[in-house]
């Protein structure tokens, strides 16, 4: 097969033009669709998090994941839409704003000015609050998985500061940037999340929080309902996990961490990770304290080769646990001498959706490839989290095989393999799609897909609303804000 050169597949300059500083903070700016109509029954707020400052005093971050976090809120109300955005006022952001220069190293390779000598033995990490955003109780939490969350006002986006969640967390304790929301498999809806302490032996703290207030039971939204800690052999690089009614499923990638180049100022901490060619990945299945196996020890099962950032979903079937994940053949990274905007996509492994069926009694794992198209940021209907699902939505490459920037939204029928495509190509580049069920819907795909698109032609961001059933455009809104390629978001229904 002959592969077209990247220059003919997409306009690199248009893709790279998104990596810029956000220079303004807006408050409740009303928006009008350029095409289509905003559904009147789409009521709530779309929150998005991602790096908003990628350069300071002429020095650009080495990797966009090192950029300071900025929250965007798009508030829907009976057909009207308004936008607000704020940087998360972390301590490090405030220090660097006041100094007018870079003061901290970044996990993904960004260095302070002054070369290796200036960076050697400076092991401080700036909590950049740039990865996820969720509402828990009356707090909006900006998440960065290496440290505590920052609390913001859900309406004004004002930063209240570090949150220890009422004493649940200790100062400096890691708290995942990728929680999962149990829609109510047991007594009540929950936010299930974790923190991990890594080392030669790693410890996972699994936590479940109430997401709704139950006055009769004396439970408030945001209360910690249950937790447990489990330790495992080996270094744990964990960004995401999956849940079923009874299990929290983690994939320990076969990754080694050599901290010496980080200590000596040569690399960022994440650049010190590398796949172990003779290593064995493991599934760690931790019984949930709200489930049928509470109190039992974890199950540890050999996992397939490859590297996983994100899972689609997990579910149980006659005692088996089925996990659907996006697999890379190797850990993708940006080396110290590499310009991330000039990365050769043909040399980076693509993410492919695969299903692993784990038979707990025997430890056997059967793997099935679900799609050959490069994809990321896959999700199911949130009301079906942890259950068998027919449909999945994901960001994907425009071509059917090979690695490229994400330019289309794909709906995949997990039963038949049929797929539908909405394309932003050639000038548009997509991010994580969020599926919002229609109020009162009974069909799994009855709702909308909310998608932030980088419009390279006008060097700005568009909000696109798609019908989740057929991916037809419902509305396109050109935003008065240029939002860099981001990470994770969430939908909060109006209350």
Tab-separated table of C-alpha atoms in Angstrom:
chain	number	residue	atom	x	y	z
A	1	UNK	CA	0.000	0.000	0.000
A	2	UNK	CA	1.339	3.453	-0.912
A	3	UNK	CA	0.903	6.054	1.830
A	4	UNK	CA	0.437	9.671	0.831
A	5	UNK	CA	2.957	12.034	2.416
A	6	UNK	CA	1.685	13.859	5.496
A	7	UNK	CA	1.795	17.189	3.643
A	8	UNK	CA	-0.891	15.845	1.294
A	9	UNK	CA	-3.036	14.323	4.060
A	10	UNK	CA	-3.448	17.388	6.273
A	11	UNK	CA	-2.140	20.937	6.555
A	12	UNK	CA	0.436	20.781	9.351
A	13	UNK	CA	0.467	24.564	9.717
A	14	UNK	CA	-3.287	24.563	10.383
A	15	UNK	CA	-2.981	21.754	12.953
A	16	UNK	CA	-0.019	23.439	14.669
A	17	UNK	CA	-1.687	26.855	14.716
A	18	UNK	CA	-3.776	25.704	17.708
A	19	UNK	CA	-0.707	25.586	19.948
A	20	UNK	CA	-0.851	29.177	21.129
A	21	UNK	CA	-1.483	31.148	24.291
A	22	UNK	CA	-5.022	32.105	25.211
A	23	UNK	CA	-4.797	35.869	25.692
A	24	UNK	CA	-8.231	36.674	27.073
A	25	UNK	CA	-10.712	35.596	29.717
A	26	UNK	CA	-14.382	36.025	28.805
A	27	UNK	CA	-17.492	36.070	30.978
A	28	UNK	CA	-20.932	34.943	29.822
A	29	UNK	CA	-20.464	36.008	26.202
A	30	UNK	CA	-23.663	35.123	24.309
A	31	UNK	CA	-23.152	32.979	21.218
A	32	UNK	CA	-25.242	32.515	18.083
A	33	UNK	CA	-24.946	29.545	15.700
A	34	UNK	CA	-23.312	30.139	12.354
A	35	UNK	CA	-25.410	27.197	11.126
A	36	UNK	CA	-28.310	25.287	12.609
A	37	UNK	CA	-30.191	25.701	15.879
A	38	UNK	CA	-29.240	24.916	19.481
A	39	UNK	CA	-31.692	22.287	20.864
A	40	UNK	CA	-33.980	23.789	23.484
A	41	UNK	CA	-33.866	20.622	25.608
A	42	UNK	CA	-30.056	20.655	25.778
A	43	UNK	CA	-29.740	22.385	29.157
A	44	UNK	CA	-26.605	22.376	31.283
A	45	UNK	CA	-22.919	23.249	31.063
A	46	UNK	CA	-20.109	21.793	28.980
A	47	UNK	CA	-16.813	22.208	30.832
A	48	UNK	CA	-13.493	21.652	29.084
A	49	UNK	CA	-9.957	21.655	30.477
A	50	UNK	CA	-6.638	21.852	28.676
A	51	UNK	CA	-3.410	23.816	28.368
A	52	UNK	CA	-4.108	27.511	27.820
A	53	UNK	CA	-0.629	28.982	28.262
A	54	UNK	CA	2.029	27.326	26.122
A	55	UNK	CA	4.644	30.099	26.084
A	56	UNK	CA	6.031	32.528	28.634
A	57	UNK	CA	8.625	35.263	28.042
A	58	UNK	CA	9.465	33.777	24.640
A	59	UNK	CA	9.968	30.251	25.941
A	60	UNK	CA	7.544	27.637	24.632
A	61	UNK	CA	6.730	24.438	26.505
A	62	UNK	CA	8.479	21.340	25.205
A	63	UNK	CA	5.182	19.429	25.200
A	64	UNK	CA	1.640	20.881	25.252
A	65	UNK	CA	0.750	18.697	28.239
A	66	UNK	CA	3.022	21.003	30.293
A	67	UNK	CA	0.823	24.064	29.618
A	68	UNK	CA	-1.117	25.794	32.403
A	69	UNK	CA	-4.719	24.679	32.773
A	70	UNK	CA	-7.616	26.768	31.486
A	71	UNK	CA	-11.291	25.955	31.987
A	72	UNK	CA	-13.855	26.776	29.315
A	73	UNK	CA	-17.552	26.734	30.256
A	74	UNK	CA	-20.274	26.660	27.597
A	75	UNK	CA	-23.629	27.151	29.302
A	76	UNK	CA	-26.811	26.010	27.506
A	77	UNK	CA	-30.202	27.303	28.573
A	78	UNK	CA	-33.389	26.801	26.515
A	79	UNK	CA	-31.743	27.354	23.153
A	80	UNK	CA	-29.368	30.082	24.356
A	81	UNK	CA	-25.621	29.622	24.793
A	82	UNK	CA	-22.957	31.630	26.631
A	83	UNK	CA	-19.201	31.177	27.007
A	84	UNK	CA	-16.815	31.874	29.897
A	85	UNK	CA	-13.180	30.913	30.388
A	86	UNK	CA	-10.639	31.263	33.196
A	87	UNK	CA	-7.114	30.128	33.880
A	88	UNK	CA	-6.826	28.036	37.013
A	89	UNK	CA	-4.987	30.283	39.489
A	90	UNK	CA	-2.574	27.643	40.726
A	91	UNK	CA	0.296	28.740	42.970
A	92	UNK	CA	2.776	28.090	40.144
A	93	UNK	CA	0.722	30.046	37.606
A	94	UNK	CA	0.573	33.029	39.951
A	95	UNK	CA	4.313	32.886	40.642
A	96	UNK	CA	5.215	32.764	36.957
A	97	UNK	CA	2.699	35.476	36.064
A	98	UNK	CA	4.262	37.749	38.687
A	99	UNK	CA	7.822	36.927	37.587
A	100	UNK	CA	7.048	37.125	33.879
A	101	UNK	CA	9.155	34.051	33.158
A	102	UNK	CA	9.323	30.273	33.518
A	103	UNK	CA	10.184	29.152	37.054
A	104	UNK	CA	9.307	25.441	36.962
A	105	UNK	CA	10.209	22.369	34.956
A	106	UNK	CA	7.446	20.352	33.288
A	107	UNK	CA	6.709	16.637	33.595
A	108	UNK	CA	6.832	16.170	29.800
A	109	UNK	CA	10.215	17.791	29.234
A	110	UNK	CA	9.768	21.553	29.561
A	111	UNK	CA	12.818	23.069	31.267
A	112	UNK	CA	13.615	26.253	33.134
A	113	UNK	CA	15.972	28.675	31.383
A	114	UNK	CA	19.662	28.062	32.052
A	115	UNK	CA	20.248	24.599	30.646
A	116	UNK	CA	20.961	21.386	32.507
A	117	UNK	CA	22.792	22.979	35.417
A	118	UNK	CA	19.805	25.205	36.217
A	119	UNK	CA	17.431	22.221	36.081
A	120	UNK	CA	19.528	19.554	37.787
A	121	UNK	CA	18.264	18.481	41.224
A	122	UNK	CA	15.213	20.749	40.991
A	123	UNK	CA	12.560	18.084	41.480
A	124	UNK	CA	9.648	20.449	42.152
A	125	UNK	CA	6.557	19.854	40.036
A	126	UNK	CA	4.083	22.638	39.319
A	127	UNK	CA	0.475	21.508	39.771
A	128	UNK	CA	-0.833	22.789	36.430
A	129	UNK	CA	-4.470	21.632	36.836
A	130	UNK	CA	-4.800	21.101	33.080
A	131	UNK	CA	-6.155	17.594	32.466
A	132	UNK	CA	-9.743	17.044	33.615
A	133	UNK	CA	-12.685	18.971	35.061
A	134	UNK	CA	-15.688	17.592	36.959
A	135	UNK	CA	-18.298	18.906	39.349
A	136	UNK	CA	-18.485	17.198	42.746
A	137	UNK	CA	-21.043	18.667	45.122
A	138	UNK	CA	-20.831	22.447	44.962
A	139	UNK	CA	-17.227	22.437	43.755
A	140	UNK	CA	-15.911	22.384	40.218
A	141	UNK	CA	-12.628	20.457	40.336
A	142	UNK	CA	-9.740	21.124	37.942
A	143	UNK	CA	-7.700	17.906	37.902
A	144	UNK	CA	-4.044	17.028	37.366
A	145	UNK	CA	-3.270	13.464	38.352
A	146	UNK	CA	0.073	14.023	40.099
A	147	UNK	CA	-1.396	16.184	42.884
A	148	UNK	CA	-4.541	17.480	44.573
A	149	UNK	CA	-7.463	19.047	42.674
A	150	UNK	CA	-8.139	22.765	42.532
A	151	UNK	CA	-11.646	23.915	43.473
A	152	UNK	CA	-13.418	26.505	41.329
A	153	UNK	CA	-16.793	28.186	41.444
A	154	UNK	CA	-18.972	26.304	38.905
A	155	UNK	CA	-20.601	29.527	37.735
A	156	UNK	CA	-17.860	32.171	37.758
A	157	UNK	CA	-14.881	29.782	37.378
A	158	UNK	CA	-13.114	31.713	40.147
A	159	UNK	CA	-10.315	29.618	41.668
A	160	UNK	CA	-10.854	28.884	45.355
A	161	UNK	CA	-7.547	27.040	45.720
A	162	UNK	CA	-6.327	23.532	46.448
A	163	UNK	CA	-9.107	21.222	47.686
A	164	UNK	CA	-8.426	18.334	50.065
A	165	UNK	CA	-12.097	17.323	49.719
A	166	UNK	CA	-12.965	17.916	53.349
A	167	UNK	CA	-9.952	16.033	54.673
A	168	UNK	CA	-10.200	13.027	52.343
A	169	UNK	CA	-6.836	13.905	50.789
A	170	UNK	CA	-3.511	14.731	52.377
A	171	UNK	CA	-1.469	17.673	51.109
A	172	UNK	CA	0.345	16.626	47.931
A	173	UNK	CA	-1.623	13.381	47.524
A	174	UNK	CA	-2.212	12.260	43.950
A	175	UNK	CA	-5.811	12.345	42.724
A	176	UNK	CA	-6.736	11.008	39.294
A	177	UNK	CA	-7.604	13.360	36.449
A	178	UNK	CA	-9.832	10.682	34.904
A	179	UNK	CA	-12.664	9.692	37.286
A	180	UNK	CA	-15.495	7.429	36.207
A	181	UNK	CA	-19.176	8.054	36.944
A	182	UNK	CA	-21.276	5.095	38.076
A	183	UNK	CA	-24.852	5.943	36.971
A	184	UNK	CA	-26.350	3.979	39.888
A	185	UNK	CA	-25.434	0.294	39.676
A	186	UNK	CA	-26.030	-0.086	43.409
A	187	UNK	CA	-27.759	2.247	45.857
A	188	UNK	CA	-26.912	5.634	44.317
A	189	UNK	CA	-24.879	7.366	41.571
A	190	UNK	CA	-21.199	7.736	42.414
A	191	UNK	CA	-17.979	9.251	41.216
A	192	UNK	CA	-15.360	6.516	41.333
A	193	UNK	CA	-11.740	7.634	41.239
A	194	UNK	CA	-8.274	6.785	42.485
A	195	UNK	CA	-4.876	8.024	43.544
A	196	UNK	CA	-1.667	6.118	42.963
A	197	UNK	CA	1.624	6.174	44.834
A	198	UNK	CA	4.263	4.772	42.513
A	199	UNK	CA	7.571	3.062	43.112
A	200	UNK	CA	9.037	-0.447	42.893
A	201	UNK	CA	5.774	-1.344	44.605
A	202	UNK	CA	2.726	0.806	43.804
A	203	UNK	CA	-0.338	1.509	45.940
A	204	UNK	CA	-3.766	2.387	44.550
A	205	UNK	CA	-6.298	4.181	46.715
A	206	UNK	CA	-9.762	3.581	45.243
A	207	UNK	CA	-12.436	6.085	46.323
A	208	UNK	CA	-16.183	6.425	45.709
A	209	UNK	CA	-18.014	9.719	46.260
A	210	UNK	CA	-21.726	10.521	46.300
A	211	UNK	CA	-22.770	12.722	43.382
A	212	UNK	CA	-26.278	13.478	44.701
A	213	UNK	CA	-27.577	14.586	48.084
A	214	UNK	CA	-29.795	12.126	49.970
A	215	UNK	CA	-31.092	13.982	53.018
A	216	UNK	CA	-32.934	10.924	54.349
A	217	UNK	CA	-29.699	8.929	54.389
A	218	UNK	CA	-27.653	11.837	55.715
A	219	UNK	CA	-25.486	11.902	52.569
A	220	UNK	CA	-24.404	15.050	50.768
A	221	UNK	CA	-23.071	15.285	47.228
A	222	UNK	CA	-19.310	15.113	47.528
A	223	UNK	CA	-19.248	12.818	50.580
A	224	UNK	CA	-16.764	9.943	50.525
A	225	UNK	CA	-18.861	6.763	50.588
A	226	UNK	CA	-16.144	4.092	50.663
A	227	UNK	CA	-12.479	3.489	49.884
A	228	UNK	CA	-9.784	0.837	49.910
A	229	UNK	CA	-6.035	0.593	49.343
A	230	UNK	CA	-4.183	-2.169	47.504
A	231	UNK	CA	-0.488	-2.580	46.732
A	232	UNK	CA	1.011	-4.276	43.681
A	233	UNK	CA	4.486	-5.160	42.507
A	234	UNK	CA	5.989	-2.874	39.904
A	235	UNK	CA	5.874	0.728	38.743
A	236	UNK	CA	2.379	1.982	37.886
A	237	UNK	CA	1.843	4.506	35.089
A	238	UNK	CA	-1.942	4.940	35.265
A	239	UNK	CA	-3.966	7.707	33.643
A	240	UNK	CA	-7.340	6.000	33.209
A	241	UNK	CA	-9.228	2.959	34.485
A	242	UNK	CA	-12.634	1.371	33.900
A	243	UNK	CA	-15.478	0.297	36.172
A	244	UNK	CA	-18.161	-2.373	36.203
A	245	UNK	CA	-20.770	-2.771	38.936
A	246	UNK	CA	-18.334	-4.954	40.902
A	247	UNK	CA	-14.821	-4.150	39.674
A	248	UNK	CA	-12.381	-1.300	39.122
A	249	UNK	CA	-10.126	-2.382	36.259
A	250	UNK	CA	-6.578	-1.034	35.915
A	251	UNK	CA	-4.002	-1.861	33.271
A	252	UNK	CA	-0.416	-1.758	34.498
A	253	UNK	CA	1.558	-1.049	31.346
A	254	UNK	CA	4.949	-2.780	31.052
A	255	UNK	CA	6.819	0.469	31.676
A	256	UNK	CA	10.150	1.161	33.373
A	257	UNK	CA	11.071	4.462	35.024
A	258	UNK	CA	14.693	5.578	35.333
A	259	UNK	CA	14.650	8.867	37.285
A	260	UNK	CA	18.361	9.688	36.847
A	261	UNK	CA	18.026	11.842	33.674
A	262	UNK	CA	15.246	13.800	35.415
A	263	UNK	CA	17.344	14.330	38.538
A	264	UNK	CA	20.317	15.459	36.440
A	265	UNK	CA	18.222	17.988	34.507
A	266	UNK	CA	18.443	16.181	31.177
A	267	UNK	CA	14.805	15.097	30.744
A	268	UNK	CA	11.338	15.585	32.107
A	269	UNK	CA	9.936	12.868	34.372
A	270	UNK	CA	7.631	11.450	31.670
A	271	UNK	CA	10.572	11.282	29.232
A	272	UNK	CA	12.223	8.848	31.665
A	273	UNK	CA	9.507	6.279	30.964
A	274	UNK	CA	10.117	3.543	28.425
A	275	UNK	CA	8.535	0.237	27.525
A	276	UNK	CA	10.192	-2.841	28.977
A	277	UNK	CA	10.761	-5.178	25.997
A	278	UNK	CA	10.725	-8.227	28.254
A	279	UNK	CA	8.077	-6.859	30.606
A	280	UNK	CA	4.611	-8.238	31.235
A	281	UNK	CA	1.615	-5.935	31.396
A	282	UNK	CA	-0.964	-6.795	34.042
A	283	UNK	CA	-4.656	-6.257	34.611
A	284	UNK	CA	-5.322	-5.314	38.211
A	285	UNK	CA	-8.994	-5.984	39.031
A	286	UNK	CA	-9.906	-4.415	42.366
A	287	UNK	CA	-13.257	-5.353	43.945
A	288	UNK	CA	-15.380	-2.266	44.551
A	289	UNK	CA	-16.497	-1.804	48.154
A	290	UNK	CA	-20.024	-1.128	46.864
A	291	UNK	CA	-20.096	-4.405	44.890
A	292	UNK	CA	-20.609	-8.132	45.421
A	293	UNK	CA	-16.906	-8.905	46.048
A	294	UNK	CA	-16.228	-6.182	48.635
A	295	UNK	CA	-13.317	-6.983	50.911
A	296	UNK	CA	-11.861	-9.666	48.664
A	297	UNK	CA	-8.270	-9.356	47.377
A	298	UNK	CA	-7.600	-8.044	43.862
A	299	UNK	CA	-7.286	-10.379	40.876
A	300	UNK	CA	-4.069	-10.032	38.854
A	301	UNK	CA	-4.101	-11.256	35.252
A	302	UNK	CA	-1.504	-11.050	32.445
A	303	UNK	CA	-2.497	-8.433	29.860
A	304	UNK	CA	-1.665	-8.212	26.127
A	305	UNK	CA	1.424	-6.379	24.897
A	306	UNK	CA	1.020	-2.710	24.096
A	307	UNK	CA	0.410	0.594	25.854
A	308	UNK	CA	-2.932	2.061	26.977
A	309	UNK	CA	-3.780	5.622	27.993
A	310	UNK	CA	-7.575	5.371	27.780
A	311	UNK	CA	-10.310	2.795	28.154
A	312	UNK	CA	-13.689	2.956	26.440
A	313	UNK	CA	-15.743	0.875	28.877
A	314	UNK	CA	-15.837	-2.331	30.877
A	315	UNK	CA	-18.656	-4.746	31.731
A	316	UNK	CA	-19.393	-8.195	33.141
A	317	UNK	CA	-20.655	-11.220	31.238
A	318	UNK	CA	-21.339	-14.533	32.987
A	319	UNK	CA	-18.433	-14.051	35.371
A	320	UNK	CA	-16.030	-12.711	32.737
A	321	UNK	CA	-14.860	-9.098	32.764
A	322	UNK	CA	-14.738	-7.413	29.352
A	323	UNK	CA	-12.556	-4.332	28.917
A	324	UNK	CA	-12.464	-2.142	25.796
A	325	UNK	CA	-9.332	-0.004	25.440
A	326	UNK	CA	-7.277	2.001	22.952
A	327	UNK	CA	-3.978	0.181	22.436
A	328	UNK	CA	-0.680	1.557	21.125
A	329	UNK	CA	2.091	-0.810	20.051
A	330	UNK	CA	4.531	1.213	22.176
A	331	UNK	CA	4.625	4.186	24.557
A	332	UNK	CA	4.422	7.343	22.397
A	333	UNK	CA	6.674	10.160	23.604
A	334	UNK	CA	8.352	13.390	22.467
A	335	UNK	CA	12.126	13.212	22.985
A	336	UNK	CA	14.250	16.052	24.396
A	337	UNK	CA	15.450	17.236	20.963
A	338	UNK	CA	12.080	16.916	19.187
A	339	UNK	CA	9.757	19.814	18.275
A	340	UNK	CA	6.255	18.553	19.038
A	341	UNK	CA	4.748	20.611	16.199
A	342	UNK	CA	7.067	18.869	13.725
A	343	UNK	CA	6.374	15.325	14.909
A	344	UNK	CA	6.351	12.670	12.160
A	345	UNK	CA	2.978	10.974	12.552
A	346	UNK	CA	4.112	8.067	10.387
A	347	UNK	CA	6.730	7.161	13.005
A	348	UNK	CA	4.365	7.233	15.987
A	349	UNK	CA	2.186	4.203	16.767
A	350	UNK	CA	-1.520	4.766	16.282
A	351	UNK	CA	-4.168	4.001	18.897
A	352	UNK	CA	-6.473	1.115	17.952
A	353	UNK	CA	-9.635	0.017	19.778
A	354	UNK	CA	-9.436	-3.516	21.163
A	355	UNK	CA	-11.592	-5.668	23.431
A	356	UNK	CA	-10.114	-7.970	26.092
A	357	UNK	CA	-12.335	-10.672	27.606
A	358	UNK	CA	-10.874	-11.766	30.941
A	359	UNK	CA	-11.904	-15.149	32.344
A	360	UNK	CA	-11.225	-14.689	36.030
A	361	UNK	CA	-11.180	-18.377	36.966
A	362	UNK	CA	-8.461	-19.341	34.472
A	363	UNK	CA	-6.757	-15.988	33.909
A	364	UNK	CA	-7.214	-16.405	30.164
A	365	UNK	CA	-7.521	-13.209	28.102
A	366	UNK	CA	-9.018	-13.204	24.606
A	367	UNK	CA	-8.334	-10.088	22.535
A	368	UNK	CA	-10.454	-8.835	19.610
A	369	UNK	CA	-9.637	-5.821	17.416
A	370	UNK	CA	-12.761	-3.656	17.186
A	371	UNK	CA	-11.498	-1.060	14.709
A	372	UNK	CA	-8.494	-0.519	12.450
A	373	UNK	CA	-8.851	3.274	12.333
A	374	UNK	CA	-6.556	5.348	14.562
A	375	UNK	CA	-8.650	6.796	17.385
A	376	UNK	CA	-8.589	8.367	20.833
A	377	UNK	CA	-10.958	9.799	23.460
A	378	UNK	CA	-13.657	7.131	23.085
A	379	UNK	CA	-16.813	7.089	25.207
A	380	UNK	CA	-20.175	5.370	25.584
A	381	UNK	CA	-23.530	6.749	26.674
A	382	UNK	CA	-22.765	7.831	30.283
A	383	UNK	CA	-26.002	6.234	31.495
A	384	UNK	CA	-24.535	2.891	30.340
A	385	UNK	CA	-21.101	3.208	31.974
A	386	UNK	CA	-20.022	-0.219	33.249
A	387	UNK	CA	-22.667	-2.119	31.256
A	388	UNK	CA	-22.642	-3.777	27.810
A	389	UNK	CA	-23.072	-1.054	25.192
A	390	UNK	CA	-23.897	-1.182	21.527
A	391	UNK	CA	-22.491	2.206	20.522
A	392	UNK	CA	-19.270	4.132	21.048
A	393	UNK	CA	-18.215	7.599	19.885
A	394	UNK	CA	-14.587	8.625	19.429
A	395	UNK	CA	-12.192	11.078	17.801
A	396	UNK	CA	-10.368	9.476	14.887
A	397	UNK	CA	-8.046	10.053	11.952
A	398	UNK	CA	-9.509	10.960	8.580
A	399	UNK	CA	-7.888	8.025	6.772
A	400	UNK	CA	-8.935	4.493	7.648
A	401	UNK	CA	-5.457	3.203	8.534
A	402	UNK	CA	-2.297	4.865	9.833
A	403	UNK	CA	-1.577	7.640	12.308
A	404	UNK	CA	-2.605	11.249	11.696
A	405	UNK	CA	-4.073	14.140	13.682
A	406	UNK	CA	-7.656	13.500	14.762
A	407	UNK	CA	-10.051	15.045	12.232
A	408	UNK	CA	-13.278	13.034	12.350
A	409	UNK	CA	-15.859	11.845	14.862
A	410	UNK	CA	-16.672	8.178	14.516
A	411	UNK	CA	-19.709	6.322	15.805
A	412	UNK	CA	-19.045	2.599	16.034
A	413	UNK	CA	-21.650	-0.134	16.371
A	414	UNK	CA	-19.830	-2.515	18.718
A	415	UNK	CA	-22.168	-5.377	17.775
A	416	UNK	CA	-21.972	-5.222	13.980
A	417	UNK	CA	-18.827	-3.167	13.311
A	418	UNK	CA	-20.839	-0.654	11.276
A	419	UNK	CA	-19.598	2.904	11.570
A	420	UNK	CA	-20.673	6.443	10.754
A	421	UNK	CA	-18.297	9.359	10.240
A	422	UNK	CA	-18.582	13.109	10.665
A	423	UNK	CA	-15.531	14.846	9.242
A	424	UNK	CA	-13.977	18.202	10.076
A	425	UNK	CA	-11.280	17.672	7.405
A	426	UNK	CA	-9.469	19.158	5.663
A	427	UNK	CA	-9.189	22.254	7.873
A	428	UNK	CA	-10.709	21.045	11.150
A	429	UNK	CA	-9.116	19.048	13.988
A	430	UNK	CA	-11.224	17.380	16.659
A	431	UNK	CA	-10.827	16.659	20.354
A	432	UNK	CA	-12.669	14.483	22.874
A	433	UNK	CA	-16.376	14.059	21.957
A	434	UNK	CA	-18.903	14.152	24.788
A	435	UNK	CA	-22.151	12.228	24.413
A	436	UNK	CA	-25.098	13.891	26.187
A	437	UNK	CA	-28.276	11.759	26.394
A	438	UNK	CA	-31.516	13.491	25.518
A	439	UNK	CA	-33.678	13.980	28.670
A	440	UNK	CA	-36.076	11.043	28.973
A	441	UNK	CA	-34.438	9.122	26.124
A	442	UNK	CA	-34.822	5.340	25.967
A	443	UNK	CA	-32.603	4.598	22.943
A	444	UNK	CA	-28.885	4.311	23.690
A	445	UNK	CA	-27.920	6.705	20.899
A	446	UNK	CA	-30.675	9.287	21.452
A	447	UNK	CA	-28.869	12.498	22.325
A	448	UNK	CA	-26.114	14.777	21.108
A	449	UNK	CA	-22.366	14.783	20.592
A	450	UNK	CA	-20.690	17.987	21.757
A	451	UNK	CA	-17.372	18.570	20.052
A	452	UNK	CA	-14.790	21.370	20.172
A	453	UNK	CA	-13.091	21.684	16.788
A	454	UNK	CA	-9.965	23.641	15.959
A	455	UNK	CA	-10.807	25.428	12.704
A	456	UNK	CA	-7.436	25.827	11.013
A	457	UNK	CA	-8.881	27.905	8.192
A	458	UNK	CA	-9.881	30.723	10.534
A	459	UNK	CA	-7.462	29.820	13.360
A	460	UNK	CA	-10.216	29.667	15.925
A	461	UNK	CA	-12.422	27.192	17.753
A	462	UNK	CA	-15.877	25.967	16.791
A	463	UNK	CA	-18.411	24.151	18.919
A	464	UNK	CA	-20.185	21.532	16.846
A	465	UNK	CA	-23.381	19.818	18.022
A	466	UNK	CA	-24.099	16.510	16.291
A	467	UNK	CA	-27.059	14.160	16.477
A	468	UNK	CA	-25.651	11.125	18.315
A	469	UNK	CA	-27.755	8.727	16.243
A	470	UNK	CA	-26.549	9.664	12.740
A	471	UNK	CA	-23.820	12.303	13.336
A	472	UNK	CA	-25.708	14.901	11.334
A	473	UNK	CA	-24.864	18.494	12.211
A	474	UNK	CA	-27.404	20.115	14.510
A	475	UNK	CA	-25.528	23.391	14.990
A	476	UNK	CA	-22.103	24.950	14.455
A	477	UNK	CA	-21.074	27.853	16.695
A	478	UNK	CA	-17.932	29.858	15.926
A	479	UNK	CA	-16.392	30.749	19.292
A	480	UNK	CA	-14.786	34.141	20.001
A	481	UNK	CA	-11.940	32.259	21.686
A	482	UNK	CA	-9.032	30.305	20.200
A	483	UNK	CA	-8.775	27.234	22.462
A	484	UNK	CA	-5.648	25.059	22.012
A	485	UNK	CA	-5.997	21.311	21.487
A	486	UNK	CA	-7.309	20.210	24.877
A	487	UNK	CA	-7.716	17.174	27.068
A	488	UNK	CA	-10.835	16.178	28.999
A	489	UNK	CA	-14.237	17.674	29.691
A	490	UNK	CA	-17.576	16.905	31.318
A	491	UNK	CA	-21.259	17.697	31.012
A	492	UNK	CA	-23.223	18.920	34.044
A	493	UNK	CA	-27.013	19.018	33.779
A	494	UNK	CA	-28.759	22.132	35.007
A	495	UNK	CA	-30.231	21.700	38.478
